Structure formats: C-alpha cells, structure tokens
Amino acid sequence: MESENSIKYSVVIPVFNEAESLQTLHTRLTRVMKALNEPYEVIFVDDGSKDSSFQVLKALHGKDKNVKVIRFTRNCGQVPAVMAGFRAAAGEVMINLDADLQNPPEEIPKLIDKLDEGCEVVFGVFQQRKHNCFRRAGSRFAKWVLSRVVSADTTNISCFRAIRSYVVDRLSLINDRSRFLSGLLCWMGYKVGTVEVKHDARYAGKTKYGTFKLVTRWMDMVVSFTDLPLKLAIYGGVVLGVFAFALALYYMIRHFLHGYGVPGFATIVILVTFFAGVQLFSLGILGEYIGRMNKEVRNRPEYIIRDELD
Ligand code: UDP
Ligand code: MG
C-alpha cells in the first residue's frame, strides 16, 4: 500500500553554471507543481558548476522542503547528472527538464496528461527550436539515424520528458557509458508517446554545448545505436577499390592506343590525397568505436557525488 504522502512526481534538473535562472525556474516550477496537487520533489543535480549555482540551490533547499540537491565533484555531463537524479528520485513519475527554462515548466501538465493516456515514456516535441540551423540540422540527422534503428519517429524529440519510475529502474541497469537517454528510452520497448511543447529561448547565460561538445553528442547518438558508419567505411572502400581498378584499366588501354600521354603527375597527386583522406576517415570511424569500448573497459564511475542535501 502506498502511504498518504508518498511522492508522485520527481522533477529532475541537471544544472551546470545556471545560477541566474535557478530562482525564476524554482518560482515557475513550484507554481505548476503545487497546482497539480500531488506530493512532489524537485531534484537539482549540480554538475560541477563553477558559478554560484550551488549556493543558490542550497538557499532554495533551505526554504523549500521539496527541493533536494546533489552536487558532483566535477563536470561529468548532462546525462550522468540526469541519471544521478533519477537514482535518487522516489516518485512514481519522473519529469526531466533543463535548468535554463528552455523547457517551460508550464508545459509539464501536457506531458503528464499524455502519460495518463497510457504511455510509459512521453517526450516533448518542439516544432520551432530556438537553436541555429547548424544545430538543428545536426540534431535532426542524428535523430533520423536513430529513428531507423528504433523504428519510431524520433526526429523532433527533446530532453523534456516524463517517464514512469519502473522504466527508469530498468534504464539504470543498462550499462552504456555514452548513454544517449532518449535513444535508449525509445529502444527499450515501452509505450512511447509524444506531445507538442513550446521551446523558449534560454533565460540567461549561454548554451553549455559548444561545437566540439555538440559533435561528440551527435557521434554518441549515432555510434551508440548503429554500426552503419563502420559499414559505410567498408562499402566506401569497396567502391573506391573498383574505381581504382577501372582507372588502371583505362590508363592501360590508353597506353596501348595512344602511347605515353602527359606524365600524369596531377592524377597521382589527386589520387594519393583522395585515398589518404578515405583511409583517415575510415580509421576515424574505427577510432570512435574503439574509443568508446575503451571507456567501457576502464569502467570508471559515471559521476562522483560531493554533497547531497535531502
Ligand atoms: N548541463 C549539465 N552538464 C553539462 C552540460 C549541460 O548539467 O555538461 C545542463 C544544463 O545546465 C542545462 C541542460 O543540461 O540544464 C541542457 O544544457 P543546455 O541548455 O546548455 O543545452 P541546449 O539547450 O543548448 O541543448
Ligand atoms: Mg538549453
């Protein structure tokens, strides 16, 4: 039997240098959660912030008993932060949103309604993302690859989501290092639903994903779900092999018909450069997979907790 005040909703929020947004986030979130009229908790996971985020969170914890705080020793990444929050959460439903108010708390009831229609995982879907076009293109591509694998339309899904707690329990048993959460959640086979939500501009500060971190994130998405890039390298190799053979044939025939032509310096330079590029590319793809295997083999903890305010 569930007790009277067992927690219904656990809101998990990863925080990395978001001091300016936290107060407003807390105010808006509290308004929404109170209106739902069920016991809830908000778990902020400070992912090694360098600004005053932790001090702000500590103050929030001091005046609101629903607020819990976990603090990492260092920046471990958004996904580990979310996982730590999930593991500490006691609710029947986990809600996950960003700290920068790009996922408006006012949209939470929509996710919950969808969950109540019988879904086990619900993703917020953005029609109009407040990101630049490079980002939108890359993220669409990665999610398109994913949609091939999980055979569901994942192109527009976001990290704004509501999940039943038993799904999260299973999720934390999965031992992927480069965890791509949305992908895994689709892959696990539970009933997935989507609902359209607003995507606001960042409330304060800058995105925590620079170009390098973004590309790594997309690589994670693709590489953790498919061997397609490896196969592409093989197919590419075969195609180029055939091409090189045809080229050799062409030069031989030309030699017999017309004798020696122009010394062919350009051809050689172009081909050598081209094939060197192809080889490096294929090696790079191999490297991506091996690098990830290496991470799994080292088996370092995903995150290290310094403080827990509960
Ligand atoms: N975040 C984090 N650790 C990181 C990077 C980001 O906890 O290493 C948090 C960040 O504070 C925010 C969320 O993850 O709450 C999403 O980050 P951001 O808004 O920078 O990403 P974007 O909206 O640009 O995808
Ligand atoms: Mg954001």
PDB file of N, CA, C and O in Angstrom, residues 26-27 29-31 33-34 40-42 44 57-69 309-310:
ATOM      1  N   HIS A  26      12.671  27.965 -10.165  1.00  0.00           N
ATOM      2  CA  HIS A  26      12.038  27.422  -8.961  1.00  0.00           C
ATOM      3  C   HIS A  26      10.653  28.029  -8.750  1.00  0.00           C
ATOM      4  O   HIS A  26       9.691  27.318  -8.465  1.00  0.00           O
ATOM      5  N   THR A  27      10.545  29.333  -8.937  1.00  0.00           N
ATOM      6  CA  THR A  27       9.248  30.003  -8.744  1.00  0.00           C
ATOM      7  C   THR A  27       8.205  29.466  -9.718  1.00  0.00           C
ATOM      8  O   THR A  27       7.103  29.082  -9.321  1.00  0.00           O
ATOM      9  N   LEU A  29       8.286  26.696 -11.535  1.00  0.00           N
ATOM     10  CA  LEU A  29       8.068  25.253 -11.366  1.00  0.00           C
ATOM     11  C   LEU A  29       7.164  24.980 -10.165  1.00  0.00           C
ATOM     12  O   LEU A  29       6.258  24.148 -10.220  1.00  0.00           O
ATOM     13  N   THR A  30       7.415  25.706  -9.061  1.00  0.00           N
ATOM     14  CA  THR A  30       6.635  25.496  -7.849  1.00  0.00           C
ATOM     15  C   THR A  30       5.167  25.796  -8.110  1.00  0.00           C
ATOM     16  O   THR A  30       4.277  25.050  -7.684  1.00  0.00           O
ATOM     17  N   ARG A  31       4.914  26.881  -8.857  1.00  0.00           N
ATOM     18  CA  ARG A  31       3.534  27.243  -9.169  1.00  0.00           C
ATOM     19  C   ARG A  31       2.847  26.077  -9.902  1.00  0.00           C
ATOM     20  O   ARG A  31       1.747  25.665  -9.563  1.00  0.00           O
ATOM     21  N   MET A  33       3.769  22.815 -10.035  1.00  0.00           N
ATOM     22  CA  MET A  33       3.696  21.574  -9.272  1.00  0.00           C
ATOM     23  C   MET A  33       2.635  21.656  -8.179  1.00  0.00           C
ATOM     24  O   MET A  33       1.916  20.692  -7.924  1.00  0.00           O
ATOM     25  N   LYS A  34       2.515  22.823  -7.548  1.00  0.00           N
ATOM     26  CA  LYS A  34       1.501  22.991  -6.495  1.00  0.00           C
ATOM     27  C   LYS A  34       0.098  22.814  -7.088  1.00  0.00           C
ATOM     28  O   LYS A  34      -0.776  22.204  -6.474  1.00  0.00           O
ATOM     29  N   TYR A  40       5.285  16.076  -4.392  1.00  0.00           N
ATOM     30  CA  TYR A  40       6.324  16.090  -5.423  1.00  0.00           C
ATOM     31  C   TYR A  40       7.663  16.439  -4.805  1.00  0.00           C
ATOM     32  O   TYR A  40       7.742  16.891  -3.664  1.00  0.00           O
ATOM     33  N   GLU A  41       8.715  16.214  -5.564  1.00  0.00           N
ATOM     34  CA  GLU A  41      10.052  16.651  -5.151  1.00  0.00           C
ATOM     35  C   GLU A  41      10.761  17.196  -6.377  1.00  0.00           C
ATOM     36  O   GLU A  41      10.440  16.824  -7.507  1.00  0.00           O
ATOM     37  N   VAL A  42      11.691  18.112  -6.143  1.00  0.00           N
ATOM     38  CA  VAL A  42      12.499  18.626  -7.239  1.00  0.00           C
ATOM     39  C   VAL A  42      13.949  18.305  -6.913  1.00  0.00           C
ATOM     40  O   VAL A  42      14.443  18.690  -5.851  1.00  0.00           O
ATOM     41  N   PHE A  44      17.656  18.843  -7.955  1.00  0.00           N
ATOM     42  CA  PHE A  44      18.625  19.559  -8.775  1.00  0.00           C
ATOM     43  C   PHE A  44      19.954  18.817  -8.688  1.00  0.00           C
ATOM     44  O   PHE A  44      20.414  18.489  -7.584  1.00  0.00           O
ATOM     45  N   LEU A  57      21.181  26.926  -4.979  1.00  0.00           N
ATOM     46  CA  LEU A  57      20.426  25.689  -4.727  1.00  0.00           C
ATOM     47  C   LEU A  57      20.316  25.406  -3.236  1.00  0.00           C
ATOM     48  O   LEU A  57      19.274  24.986  -2.734  1.00  0.00           O
ATOM     49  N   LYS A  58      21.401  25.696  -2.526  1.00  0.00           N
ATOM     50  CA  LYS A  58      21.419  25.480  -1.085  1.00  0.00           C
ATOM     51  C   LYS A  58      20.367  26.361  -0.420  1.00  0.00           C
ATOM     52  O   LYS A  58      19.624  25.915   0.464  1.00  0.00           O
ATOM     53  N   ALA A  59      20.281  27.602  -0.888  1.00  0.00           N
ATOM     54  CA  ALA A  59      19.288  28.525  -0.337  1.00  0.00           C
ATOM     55  C   ALA A  59      17.878  28.024  -0.642  1.00  0.00           C
ATOM     56  O   ALA A  59      16.996  28.050   0.229  1.00  0.00           O
ATOM     57  N   LEU A  60      17.659  27.541  -1.861  1.00  0.00           N
ATOM     58  CA  LEU A  60      16.336  27.024  -2.233  1.00  0.00           C
ATOM     59  C   LEU A  60      15.977  25.825  -1.354  1.00  0.00           C
ATOM     60  O   LEU A  60      14.857  25.691  -0.876  1.00  0.00           O
ATOM     61  N   HIS A  61      16.972  24.965  -1.131  1.00  0.00           N
ATOM     62  CA  HIS A  61      16.768  23.786  -0.291  1.00  0.00           C
ATOM     63  C   HIS A  61      16.401  24.210   1.129  1.00  0.00           C
ATOM     64  O   HIS A  61      15.542  23.596   1.772  1.00  0.00           O
ATOM     65  N   GLY A  62      17.038  25.300   1.590  1.00  0.00           N
ATOM     66  CA  GLY A  62      16.784  25.799   2.942  1.00  0.00           C
ATOM     67  C   GLY A  62      15.344  26.253   3.132  1.00  0.00           C
ATOM     68  O   GLY A  62      14.766  26.098   4.205  1.00  0.00           O
ATOM     69  N   LYS A  63      14.749  26.822   2.070  1.00  0.00           N
ATOM     70  CA  LYS A  63      13.402  27.377   2.303  1.00  0.00           C
ATOM     71  C   LYS A  63      12.282  26.535   1.681  1.00  0.00           C
ATOM     72  O   LYS A  63      11.116  26.831   1.890  1.00  0.00           O
ATOM     73  N   ASP A  64      12.629  25.493   0.920  1.00  0.00           N
ATOM     74  CA  ASP A  64      11.574  24.664   0.318  1.00  0.00           C
ATOM     75  C   ASP A  64      11.916  23.196   0.548  1.00  0.00           C
ATOM     76  O   ASP A  64      12.898  22.675   0.039  1.00  0.00           O
ATOM     77  N   LYS A  65      11.061  22.540   1.349  1.00  0.00           N
ATOM     78  CA  LYS A  65      11.370  21.143   1.713  1.00  0.00           C
ATOM     79  C   LYS A  65      11.244  20.181   0.529  1.00  0.00           C
ATOM     80  O   LYS A  65      11.690  19.042   0.578  1.00  0.00           O
ATOM     81  N   ASN A  66      10.626  20.633  -0.549  1.00  0.00           N
ATOM     82  CA  ASN A  66      10.510  19.766  -1.732  1.00  0.00           C
ATOM     83  C   ASN A  66      11.790  19.725  -2.562  1.00  0.00           C
ATOM     84  O   ASN A  66      11.912  18.922  -3.484  1.00  0.00           O
ATOM     85  N   VAL A  67      12.707  20.636  -2.261  1.00  0.00           N
ATOM     86  CA  VAL A  67      13.923  20.733  -3.076  1.00  0.00           C
ATOM     87  C   VAL A  67      15.038  19.866  -2.507  1.00  0.00           C
ATOM     88  O   VAL A  67      15.364  19.948  -1.326  1.00  0.00           O
ATOM     89  N   LYS A  68      15.592  19.010  -3.352  1.00  0.00           N
ATOM     90  CA  LYS A  68      16.755  18.212  -2.964  1.00  0.00           C
ATOM     91  C   LYS A  68      17.896  18.566  -3.907  1.00  0.00           C
ATOM     92  O   LYS A  68      17.653  18.927  -5.051  1.00  0.00           O
ATOM     93  N   VAL A  69      19.101  18.445  -3.398  1.00  0.00           N
ATOM     94  CA  VAL A  69      20.235  18.835  -4.222  1.00  0.00           C
ATOM     95  C   VAL A  69      21.328  17.771  -4.171  1.00  0.00           C
ATOM     96  O   VAL A  69      21.651  17.261  -3.105  1.00  0.00           O
ATOM     97  N   LEU A 309      21.963  17.170  -0.397  1.00  0.00           N
ATOM     98  CA  LEU A 309      21.076  17.880   0.535  1.00  0.00           C
ATOM     99  C   LEU A 309      19.691  17.303   0.396  1.00  0.00           C
ATOM    100  O   LEU A 309      19.039  17.467  -0.630  1.00  0.00           O
ATOM    101  N   ASP A 310      19.249  16.600   1.412  1.00  0.00           N
ATOM    102  CA  ASP A 310      17.947  15.935   1.312  1.00  0.00           C
ATOM    103  C   ASP A 310      17.140  16.218   2.559  1.00  0.00           C
ATOM    104  O   ASP A 310      17.655  16.137   3.647  1.00  0.00           O
TER     105      ASP A 310
END
